[in-house]
Amino acid sequence: MGDSTVWTLAIAAVTGGTAVLASWVAGRGSTRAARIQAEIAARAQRTERLRESRRTAYLDLIEQTHRLGELYWEILAVLRNSAGAGDRGTAEVLKELHDREIAEYAKIRRCARVVELEGPPEAAAAALALQRTTGTFYRCVKGAMEGDTDAQQEFGTAFSPFWKALEDFIEAARAAHQEG
């Protein structure tokens, strides 16, 4: 065998080895890039699912708050119409409205707990603060049923903190939604 054959074989071996090594390195790089891309896509999907889950929880609480607000207006109308009347029909109507209030409160409580679960902490705190504002309405209806003459006035003044708490929650939810 001549020198040129040995050189040719050596160059062929080096070239072949280089090609195999380059292929292996490129394959590893492609695999790693695909893995990173899949992780990024999965993270983006989780983020979007969380964002949509939070949005749904926020909207449910807002909707339930409006339902409860409508019920409170209904109760206030009965309290205003029955001021000083003390008749048996009013007591029955108040009892029925009180029962509805309890049922609606259970729904708003559930909605607030879902927001607390979904987070973030600022939105959760605002949701729980909103839920707590319903206590005054409950006490006033109970008082009116027991003959408290000041219940109507106190009930009427409870609207402002209730709607303010809703506005605070909406602001916290908006901030959380824009961050997420």
PDB file of C-alpha atoms in Angstrom:
ATOM      1  CA  MET A   1       0.000   0.000   0.000  1.00  0.00           C
ATOM      2  CA  GLY A   2       1.295   3.387  -0.866  1.00  0.00           C
ATOM      3  CA  ASP A   3       1.480   6.492   1.173  1.00  0.00           C
ATOM      4  CA  SER A   4      -1.388   8.077  -0.718  1.00  0.00           C
ATOM      5  CA  THR A   5      -3.692   5.185   0.128  1.00  0.00           C
ATOM      6  CA  VAL A   6      -2.884   5.446   3.828  1.00  0.00           C
ATOM      7  CA  TRP A   7      -3.469   9.175   3.744  1.00  0.00           C
ATOM      8  CA  THR A   8      -6.698   8.697   1.859  1.00  0.00           C
ATOM      9  CA  LEU A   9      -7.906   6.110   4.366  1.00  0.00           C
ATOM     10  CA  ALA A  10      -6.828   8.301   7.306  1.00  0.00           C
ATOM     11  CA  ILE A  11      -8.606  11.330   5.861  1.00  0.00           C
ATOM     12  CA  ALA A  12     -11.693   9.221   5.136  1.00  0.00           C
ATOM     13  CA  ALA A  13     -11.668   7.862   8.696  1.00  0.00           C
ATOM     14  CA  VAL A  14     -11.268  11.327  10.191  1.00  0.00           C
ATOM     15  CA  THR A  15     -13.964  12.748   7.915  1.00  0.00           C
ATOM     16  CA  GLY A  16     -16.320   9.866   8.700  1.00  0.00           C
ATOM     17  CA  GLY A  17     -15.645  10.189  12.431  1.00  0.00           C
ATOM     18  CA  THR A  18     -16.203  13.923  12.258  1.00  0.00           C
ATOM     19  CA  ALA A  19     -19.497  13.390  10.417  1.00  0.00           C
ATOM     20  CA  VAL A  20     -20.668  10.841  12.978  1.00  0.00           C
ATOM     21  CA  LEU A  21     -19.637  13.119  15.867  1.00  0.00           C
ATOM     22  CA  ALA A  22     -21.292  16.148  14.244  1.00  0.00           C
ATOM     23  CA  SER A  23     -24.479  14.150  13.680  1.00  0.00           C
ATOM     24  CA  TRP A  24     -24.478  12.996  17.297  1.00  0.00           C
ATOM     25  CA  VAL A  25     -23.931  16.550  18.602  1.00  0.00           C
ATOM     26  CA  ALA A  26     -26.638  17.937  16.298  1.00  0.00           C
ATOM     27  CA  GLY A  27     -29.035  15.193  17.371  1.00  0.00           C
ATOM     28  CA  ARG A  28     -28.418  15.936  21.041  1.00  0.00           C
ATOM     29  CA  GLY A  29     -28.899  19.648  20.409  1.00  0.00           C
ATOM     30  CA  SER A  30     -32.133  19.046  18.520  1.00  0.00           C
ATOM     31  CA  THR A  31     -33.420  16.752  21.258  1.00  0.00           C
ATOM     32  CA  ARG A  32     -32.566  19.289  23.935  1.00  0.00           C
ATOM     33  CA  ALA A  33     -34.169  22.119  21.933  1.00  0.00           C
ATOM     34  CA  ALA A  34     -37.325  20.040  21.431  1.00  0.00           C
ATOM     35  CA  ARG A  35     -37.470  19.261  25.165  1.00  0.00           C
ATOM     36  CA  ILE A  36     -37.066  22.931  26.076  1.00  0.00           C
ATOM     37  CA  GLN A  37     -39.713  23.919  23.552  1.00  0.00           C
ATOM     38  CA  ALA A  38     -42.122  21.304  24.959  1.00  0.00           C
ATOM     39  CA  GLU A  39     -41.512  22.548  28.531  1.00  0.00           C
ATOM     40  CA  ILE A  40     -42.165  26.139  27.476  1.00  0.00           C
ATOM     41  CA  ALA A  41     -45.388  25.138  25.705  1.00  0.00           C
ATOM     42  CA  ALA A  42     -46.556  23.148  28.749  1.00  0.00           C
ATOM     43  CA  ARG A  43     -45.768  26.076  31.069  1.00  0.00           C
ATOM     44  CA  ALA A  44     -47.679  28.445  28.785  1.00  0.00           C
ATOM     45  CA  GLN A  45     -50.687  26.095  28.796  1.00  0.00           C
ATOM     46  CA  ARG A  46     -50.641  25.838  32.610  1.00  0.00           C
ATOM     47  CA  THR A  47     -50.437  29.618  32.883  1.00  0.00           C
ATOM     48  CA  GLU A  48     -53.349  30.092  30.498  1.00  0.00           C
ATOM     49  CA  ARG A  49     -55.452  27.456  32.316  1.00  0.00           C
ATOM     50  CA  LEU A  50     -54.777  29.201  35.639  1.00  0.00           C
ATOM     51  CA  ARG A  51     -55.628  32.561  34.113  1.00  0.00           C
ATOM     52  CA  GLU A  52     -58.947  31.248  32.749  1.00  0.00           C
ATOM     53  CA  SER A  53     -59.743  29.452  36.006  1.00  0.00           C
ATOM     54  CA  ARG A  54     -59.163  32.652  37.970  1.00  0.00           C
ATOM     55  CA  ARG A  55     -61.213  34.683  35.512  1.00  0.00           C
ATOM     56  CA  THR A  56     -64.129  32.274  35.880  1.00  0.00           C
ATOM     57  CA  ALA A  57     -63.891  32.402  39.679  1.00  0.00           C
ATOM     58  CA  TYR A  58     -63.794  36.202  39.648  1.00  0.00           C
ATOM     59  CA  LEU A  59     -66.784  36.476  37.313  1.00  0.00           C
ATOM     60  CA  ASP A  60     -68.782  33.973  39.385  1.00  0.00           C
ATOM     61  CA  LEU A  61     -68.208  36.026  42.542  1.00  0.00           C
ATOM     62  CA  ILE A  62     -69.146  39.271  40.799  1.00  0.00           C
ATOM     63  CA  GLU A  63     -72.314  37.708  39.369  1.00  0.00           C
ATOM     64  CA  GLN A  64     -73.315  36.244  42.736  1.00  0.00           C
ATOM     65  CA  THR A  65     -72.678  39.579  44.440  1.00  0.00           C
ATOM     66  CA  HIS A  66     -75.072  41.258  42.019  1.00  0.00           C
ATOM     67  CA  ARG A  67     -77.708  38.598  42.683  1.00  0.00           C
ATOM     68  CA  LEU A  68     -77.341  39.149  46.403  1.00  0.00           C
ATOM     69  CA  GLY A  69     -77.488  42.916  45.859  1.00  0.00           C
ATOM     70  CA  GLU A  70     -80.785  42.535  44.015  1.00  0.00           C
ATOM     71  CA  LEU A  71     -82.149  40.483  46.892  1.00  0.00           C
ATOM     72  CA  TYR A  72     -81.015  43.172  49.332  1.00  0.00           C
ATOM     73  CA  TRP A  73     -82.928  45.809  47.330  1.00  0.00           C
ATOM     74  CA  GLU A  74     -85.983  43.583  47.528  1.00  0.00           C
ATOM     75  CA  ILE A  75     -85.575  43.249  51.297  1.00  0.00           C
ATOM     76  CA  LEU A  76     -85.098  47.007  51.682  1.00  0.00           C
ATOM     77  CA  ALA A  77     -88.343  47.635  49.792  1.00  0.00           C
ATOM     78  CA  VAL A  78     -90.196  45.328  52.187  1.00  0.00           C
ATOM     79  CA  LEU A  79     -88.576  47.006  55.192  1.00  0.00           C
ATOM     80  CA  ARG A  80     -89.551  50.462  53.911  1.00  0.00           C
ATOM     81  CA  ASN A  81     -93.121  49.419  53.142  1.00  0.00           C
ATOM     82  CA  SER A  82     -93.555  47.775  56.507  1.00  0.00           C
ATOM     83  CA  ALA A  83     -92.016  50.531  58.643  1.00  0.00           C
ATOM     84  CA  GLY A  84     -94.052  50.543  61.816  1.00  0.00           C
ATOM     85  CA  ALA A  85     -96.686  48.167  60.409  1.00  0.00           C
ATOM     86  CA  GLY A  86     -95.649  45.066  62.349  1.00  0.00           C
ATOM     87  CA  ASP A  87     -98.281  42.944  60.616  1.00  0.00           C
ATOM     88  CA  ARG A  88     -98.156  39.191  60.286  1.00  0.00           C
ATOM     89  CA  GLY A  89     -97.886  39.263  56.469  1.00  0.00           C
ATOM     90  CA  THR A  90     -94.721  41.335  56.608  1.00  0.00           C
ATOM     91  CA  ALA A  91     -93.166  38.891  59.076  1.00  0.00           C
ATOM     92  CA  GLU A  92     -93.858  36.004  56.717  1.00  0.00           C
ATOM     93  CA  VAL A  93     -92.419  37.902  53.745  1.00  0.00           C
ATOM     94  CA  LEU A  94     -89.309  38.775  55.766  1.00  0.00           C
ATOM     95  CA  LYS A  95     -88.929  35.135  56.812  1.00  0.00           C
ATOM     96  CA  GLU A  96     -89.104  34.038  53.183  1.00  0.00           C
ATOM     97  CA  LEU A  97     -86.594  36.716  52.135  1.00  0.00           C
ATOM     98  CA  HIS A  98     -84.348  35.762  55.046  1.00  0.00           C
ATOM     99  CA  ASP A  99     -84.358  32.148  53.878  1.00  0.00           C
ATOM    100  CA  ARG A 100     -83.439  33.280  50.360  1.00  0.00           C
ATOM    101  CA  GLU A 101     -80.703  35.473  51.824  1.00  0.00           C
ATOM    102  CA  ILE A 102     -79.193  32.479  53.611  1.00  0.00           C
ATOM    103  CA  ALA A 103     -79.251  30.435  50.404  1.00  0.00           C
ATOM    104  CA  GLU A 104     -77.668  33.253  48.384  1.00  0.00           C
ATOM    105  CA  TYR A 105     -75.058  33.798  51.097  1.00  0.00           C
ATOM    106  CA  ALA A 106     -74.034  30.153  50.807  1.00  0.00           C
ATOM    107  CA  LYS A 107     -73.407  30.727  47.109  1.00  0.00           C
ATOM    108  CA  ILE A 108     -71.382  33.903  47.632  1.00  0.00           C
ATOM    109  CA  ARG A 109     -69.385  32.144  50.338  1.00  0.00           C
ATOM    110  CA  ARG A 110     -68.585  29.314  47.943  1.00  0.00           C
ATOM    111  CA  CYS A 111     -67.548  31.799  45.252  1.00  0.00           C
ATOM    112  CA  ALA A 112     -65.298  33.660  47.693  1.00  0.00           C
ATOM    113  CA  ARG A 113     -63.670  30.379  48.750  1.00  0.00           C
ATOM    114  CA  VAL A 114     -62.982  29.470  45.133  1.00  0.00           C
ATOM    115  CA  VAL A 115     -61.319  32.860  44.628  1.00  0.00           C
ATOM    116  CA  GLU A 116     -59.345  32.234  47.820  1.00  0.00           C
ATOM    117  CA  LEU A 117     -58.213  28.912  46.370  1.00  0.00           C
ATOM    118  CA  GLU A 118     -57.349  30.322  42.940  1.00  0.00           C
ATOM    119  CA  GLY A 119     -55.535  33.368  44.319  1.00  0.00           C
ATOM    120  CA  PRO A 120     -53.521  35.455  44.251  1.00  0.00           C
ATOM    121  CA  PRO A 121     -53.591  36.610  47.896  1.00  0.00           C
ATOM    122  CA  GLU A 122     -54.734  40.162  47.071  1.00  0.00           C
ATOM    123  CA  ALA A 123     -57.798  38.957  45.173  1.00  0.00           C
ATOM    124  CA  ALA A 124     -58.530  36.364  47.861  1.00  0.00           C
ATOM    125  CA  ALA A 125     -58.400  38.991  50.616  1.00  0.00           C
ATOM    126  CA  ALA A 126     -60.714  41.285  48.643  1.00  0.00           C
ATOM    127  CA  ALA A 127     -63.162  38.416  48.047  1.00  0.00           C
ATOM    128  CA  LEU A 128     -63.283  37.531  51.733  1.00  0.00           C
ATOM    129  CA  ALA A 129     -63.724  41.215  52.661  1.00  0.00           C
ATOM    130  CA  LEU A 130     -66.653  41.368  50.236  1.00  0.00           C
ATOM    131  CA  GLN A 131     -68.177  38.267  51.775  1.00  0.00           C
ATOM    132  CA  ARG A 132     -67.869  39.768  55.282  1.00  0.00           C
ATOM    133  CA  THR A 133     -69.872  42.876  54.283  1.00  0.00           C
ATOM    134  CA  THR A 134     -72.983  40.719  54.011  1.00  0.00           C
ATOM    135  CA  GLY A 135     -73.062  40.244  57.785  1.00  0.00           C
ATOM    136  CA  THR A 136     -74.662  43.629  58.409  1.00  0.00           C
ATOM    137  CA  PHE A 137     -77.546  42.798  56.078  1.00  0.00           C
ATOM    138  CA  TYR A 138     -78.077  39.473  57.815  1.00  0.00           C
ATOM    139  CA  ARG A 139     -78.130  41.064  61.278  1.00  0.00           C
ATOM    140  CA  CYS A 140     -80.547  43.756  60.113  1.00  0.00           C
ATOM    141  CA  VAL A 141     -83.021  41.282  58.639  1.00  0.00           C
ATOM    142  CA  LYS A 142     -82.862  39.207  61.824  1.00  0.00           C
ATOM    143  CA  GLY A 143     -83.388  42.393  63.842  1.00  0.00           C
ATOM    144  CA  ALA A 144     -86.336  43.470  61.690  1.00  0.00           C
ATOM    145  CA  MET A 145     -87.909  40.040  62.139  1.00  0.00           C
ATOM    146  CA  GLU A 146     -87.530  40.502  65.912  1.00  0.00           C
ATOM    147  CA  GLY A 147     -89.091  43.991  65.820  1.00  0.00           C
ATOM    148  CA  ASP A 148     -85.989  46.220  65.774  1.00  0.00           C
ATOM    149  CA  THR A 149     -87.193  49.570  64.462  1.00  0.00           C
ATOM    150  CA  ASP A 150     -83.660  50.748  63.544  1.00  0.00           C
ATOM    151  CA  ALA A 151     -83.041  47.757  61.275  1.00  0.00           C
ATOM    152  CA  GLN A 152     -84.323  49.500  58.145  1.00  0.00           C
ATOM    153  CA  GLN A 153     -82.009  52.486  58.586  1.00  0.00           C
ATOM    154  CA  GLU A 154     -78.979  50.303  59.307  1.00  0.00           C
ATOM    155  CA  PHE A 155     -79.870  48.017  56.388  1.00  0.00           C
ATOM    156  CA  GLY A 156     -79.966  51.001  54.026  1.00  0.00           C
ATOM    157  CA  THR A 157     -76.553  52.247  55.129  1.00  0.00           C
ATOM    158  CA  ALA A 158     -75.002  48.804  54.592  1.00  0.00           C
ATOM    159  CA  PHE A 159     -75.204  49.178  50.796  1.00  0.00           C
ATOM    160  CA  SER A 160     -72.332  51.632  50.519  1.00  0.00           C
ATOM    161  CA  PRO A 161     -69.697  49.370  52.151  1.00  0.00           C
ATOM    162  CA  PHE A 162     -71.087  46.374  50.241  1.00  0.00           C
ATOM    163  CA  TRP A 163     -70.713  48.004  46.814  1.00  0.00           C
ATOM    164  CA  LYS A 164     -67.354  49.518  47.816  1.00  0.00           C
ATOM    165  CA  ALA A 165     -66.095  46.041  48.743  1.00  0.00           C
ATOM    166  CA  LEU A 166     -67.257  44.817  45.329  1.00  0.00           C
ATOM    167  CA  GLU A 167     -65.358  47.646  43.618  1.00  0.00           C
ATOM    168  CA  ASP A 168     -62.241  46.790  45.662  1.00  0.00           C
ATOM    169  CA  PHE A 169     -62.561  43.149  44.660  1.00  0.00           C
ATOM    170  CA  ILE A 170     -62.975  44.037  40.984  1.00  0.00           C
ATOM    171  CA  GLU A 171     -59.845  46.176  41.151  1.00  0.00           C
ATOM    172  CA  ALA A 172     -57.843  43.398  42.839  1.00  0.00           C
ATOM    173  CA  ALA A 173     -59.159  40.855  40.327  1.00  0.00           C
ATOM    174  CA  ARG A 174     -58.311  43.140  37.399  1.00  0.00           C
ATOM    175  CA  ALA A 175     -54.756  43.634  38.687  1.00  0.00           C
ATOM    176  CA  ALA A 176     -54.334  39.886  39.215  1.00  0.00           C
ATOM    177  CA  HIS A 177     -55.743  39.082  35.795  1.00  0.00           C
ATOM    178  CA  GLN A 178     -53.451  41.566  34.044  1.00  0.00           C
ATOM    179  CA  GLU A 179     -50.385  40.209  35.865  1.00  0.00           C
ATOM    180  CA  GLY A 180     -51.215  36.604  35.076  1.00  0.00           C
TER     181      GLY A 180
END
